[in-house]
Amino acid sequence: MELTGAQILLESLGREGVDVLFGFPGGAVIDIYHQIPNYPNLKHVLVRHEQGAIHMADGYARATGKVGVCLVTSGPGATNTVTGIATAYMDSIPVVIITGQVPTPLIGNDAFQEVDIVGITRPCTKHNYLVKDITKLAKTIKEAFFLAQSGRPGPVLIDLPKDLQQQKCTYSYPKKVSMRGYNPHYDPNVKQVRKVAELLCKSKHPVIYAGGGVISSGASKEVTKLAQTYGVPVTATLMGLGCFPGDDPMWLGMLGMHGTYAANHSISNADLILAVGARFDDRVTGKLSEFATKATMVHIDIDPTSIQKNVHVHVPIVADCRLFMEALNKEMAAIVEEGEGCPPKTKWLEQTAEWKAKHPLKYKPAAKGGMIKPQSVVEALYKITKGDCIIATEVGQNQMWAAQFFNYKKPRTLLTSGGLGTMGYGFPAAIGAQAAFPEKLVIDVAGDGSIQMCIQELATAVCYNLPVKIVILNNGYLGMVRQWQELFYEKNYCNTCMDVAPDFVKLAEAYGAAGFRVTQAKDLEATLKEAFATPKPCIVDVVVDPEENVYPMVPAGKSLTEMILV
Ligand SMILES: Cc1ncc(C[n+]2csc(CCOP(=O)(O)OP(=O)(O)O)c2C)c(N)n1
């Protein structure tokens, strides 16, 4: 069958099971757009800004576990996706980005809307391609999807010149991929499994430190089983939230800069840490030289380059987290069967429970008639939804409160930019998730600063009837930066006051969405319920206490136990 490059692309997306494409047209992809109506199984979501397209593809990928795909034109269309590509790269999210490129004879000539997107994105993609030969296009697409979702997942970019979209060649889609030099190692080594099982049995103060890799590898069930069967407390990174039920007695809460007292003290006193699919980010470790100094460190990760990068690891394990945890559970059962057993860590569990009880997450409640506390908004969201929804967040205090005061019980229910901390991520990511799950309640917890970064996607949400609910914790500040200025920069609130902002209710209405405002605590729950019952996209503008801070907090450069509590 002879097809044009544009047809080959769309046909191949179908073979990869892609059902939705987030994109924005332009001259360098017009041939692809010309063909889109011929592929009715492929739904195209027209965004308002290319940054929206990449974040939507990313949100779709995080919520579903499938590859998210976006399509943009050359030059500015391509560069507008870079922030989103870096966001996906930092959080190991499988996305495929298709960019149009100027015709091959013009490449390198400063042609209209030419940009070296392959060069620009080299440091923030898992791999990228400039396709120069039409006969290689199908194979390139196959490879791109394979790379995006195998091993440590990540973004892969395909730059497709306009003339190749028009050229024809015989189409056949490869069944398999083999790439020399790329062979992710999945299978656990039996001896290492045995060793970790023995270490766990011998340890007195073990902790599981779970990262986003637990979610992306699908290891949540196995991690949960291990923790519940042998009584091992679990803490998680921001990226790991949802991999372990937030209402389980073994749950310690998130660790790190805004982690719980119990999590940070447990890590600091652990004699064994099972780090699963986590990367020892500086927001997690605090002062590196004082991080978990008493522990034997076991690190399980699919990516060998993330092991020994930040901390010294005693037992480095390169394997798929799910397969390893599955093998570990089996080995533990065998040890118990052999009669050696795994003595319960009773004293340790008493200790961690005491830490939890002594310093739970808390905040100073609002004075009577006082302003709404932002934390109480997140608590209300949990109370109303009972956790049955997808939460996306923007970045800043809103993100940390959404992490702290909502109990995530299932993987893929929190979509947040962990590694890059991208303001403007949450709303388009929520749209991506809503496109995948039209029936689910999808809520973007936002700041009044962040929401203004991709607010134009309200038009997209309205256009496709994707009823995302944006809950703005409106403190009138770039709150997280203001908090740092308050605590560490003599309250010099330089350029963090956002007192000139749109009327978010009118703005929502202007886009054809619904708008609500809450200023009194007594109206909060009823308004949220009303918004959630509205079949349209909504903004709920909640006017909150402007100078509320996120606590606990480990100041930069301090150890995890040097926390500022409320
Ligand atoms: C694109 C981008 N620019 C700047 C920052 C730096 N930054 C981190 S948090 C923050 C404040 C966010 O303010 P807002 O969205 O109002 O949320 P709040 O902290 O008040 O909840 C800023 C400016 C960032 N993370 N991302």
PDB file of C-alpha atoms and ligand atoms in Angstrom, residues 83 394-399 401 420-424 446-451 453 473 475 477-481 498, ligand 1:
ATOM      1  CA  THR A  83       8.715  23.368  28.903  1.00  0.00           C
ATOM      2  CA  GLU A 394      -0.284  23.648  39.653  1.00  0.00           C
ATOM      3  CA  VAL A 395       2.973  24.483  41.405  1.00  0.00           C
ATOM      4  CA  GLY A 396       3.627  26.244  44.664  1.00  0.00           C
ATOM      5  CA  GLN A 397       1.822  26.147  47.989  1.00  0.00           C
ATOM      6  CA  ASN A 398      -1.314  24.811  46.281  1.00  0.00           C
ATOM      7  CA  GLN A 399       0.673  21.779  45.140  1.00  0.00           C
ATOM      8  CA  TRP A 401      -1.282  21.431  50.325  1.00  0.00           C
ATOM      9  CA  LEU A 420      10.575  20.498  37.025  1.00  0.00           C
ATOM     10  CA  GLY A 421       7.897  22.215  39.126  1.00  0.00           C
ATOM     11  CA  THR A 422       6.121  23.710  36.142  1.00  0.00           C
ATOM     12  CA  MET A 423       3.556  26.408  36.864  1.00  0.00           C
ATOM     13  CA  GLY A 424       0.753  26.108  34.330  1.00  0.00           C
ATOM     14  CA  ALA A 446      -4.473  25.837  41.467  1.00  0.00           C
ATOM     15  CA  GLY A 447      -2.792  28.999  42.665  1.00  0.00           C
ATOM     16  CA  ASP A 448      -3.918  32.375  41.372  1.00  0.00           C
ATOM     17  CA  GLY A 449      -0.470  32.801  39.801  1.00  0.00           C
ATOM     18  CA  SER A 450      -0.084  29.404  38.128  1.00  0.00           C
ATOM     19  CA  ILE A 451      -3.565  29.238  36.697  1.00  0.00           C
ATOM     20  CA  MET A 453      -0.080  30.548  32.779  1.00  0.00           C
ATOM     21  CA  LEU A 473      -6.597  28.766  46.293  1.00  0.00           C
ATOM     22  CA  ASN A 475      -4.074  34.097  48.129  1.00  0.00           C
ATOM     23  CA  TYR A 477       0.431  36.124  45.985  1.00  0.00           C
ATOM     24  CA  LEU A 478       2.919  33.887  44.277  1.00  0.00           C
ATOM     25  CA  GLY A 479       2.549  32.190  47.603  1.00  0.00           C
ATOM     26  CA  MET A 480       5.435  29.764  47.714  1.00  0.00           C
ATOM     27  CA  VAL A 481       7.954  32.431  46.743  1.00  0.00           C
ATOM     28  CA  MET A 498      -0.538  39.379  42.401  1.00  0.00           C
TER      29      MET A 498
HETATM   30  C1  LIG B   1       6.976  28.379  35.027  1.00  0.00           C
HETATM   31  C2  LIG B   1       7.413  28.698  36.405  1.00  0.00           C
HETATM   32  N1  LIG B   1       7.841  29.940  36.698  1.00  0.00           N
HETATM   33  C3  LIG B   1       8.245  30.244  37.960  1.00  0.00           C
HETATM   34  C4  LIG B   1       8.226  29.299  38.939  1.00  0.00           C
HETATM   35  C5  LIG B   1       8.697  29.635  40.350  1.00  0.00           C
HETATM   36  N2  LIG B   1       7.623  29.466  41.322  1.00  0.00           N
HETATM   37  C6  LIG B   1       7.481  28.356  42.076  1.00  0.00           C
HETATM   38  S1  LIG B   1       6.154  28.416  43.068  1.00  0.00           S
HETATM   39  C7  LIG B   1       5.748  29.939  42.545  1.00  0.00           C
HETATM   40  C8  LIG B   1       4.538  30.646  43.088  1.00  0.00           C
HETATM   41  C9  LIG B   1       3.282  30.083  42.575  1.00  0.00           C
HETATM   42  O1  LIG B   1       2.232  30.970  42.873  1.00  0.00           O
HETATM   43  P1  LIG B   1       0.733  30.529  42.757  1.00  0.00           P
HETATM   44  O2  LIG B   1       0.508  29.834  41.499  1.00  0.00           O
HETATM   45  O3  LIG B   1      -0.122  31.711  43.027  1.00  0.00           O
HETATM   46  O4  LIG B   1       0.578  29.436  43.866  1.00  0.00           O
HETATM   47  P2  LIG B   1       0.699  29.488  45.456  1.00  0.00           P
HETATM   48  O5  LIG B   1       2.128  29.204  45.808  1.00  0.00           O
HETATM   49  O6  LIG B   1       0.256  30.846  45.899  1.00  0.00           O
HETATM   50  O7  LIG B   1      -0.221  28.398  45.896  1.00  0.00           O
HETATM   51  C10 LIG B   1       6.666  30.396  41.602  1.00  0.00           C
HETATM   52  C11 LIG B   1       6.621  31.727  40.964  1.00  0.00           C
HETATM   53  C12 LIG B   1       7.793  28.004  38.570  1.00  0.00           C
HETATM   54  N3  LIG B   1       7.773  26.998  39.439  1.00  0.00           N
HETATM   55  N4  LIG B   1       7.370  27.753  37.308  1.00  0.00           N
END
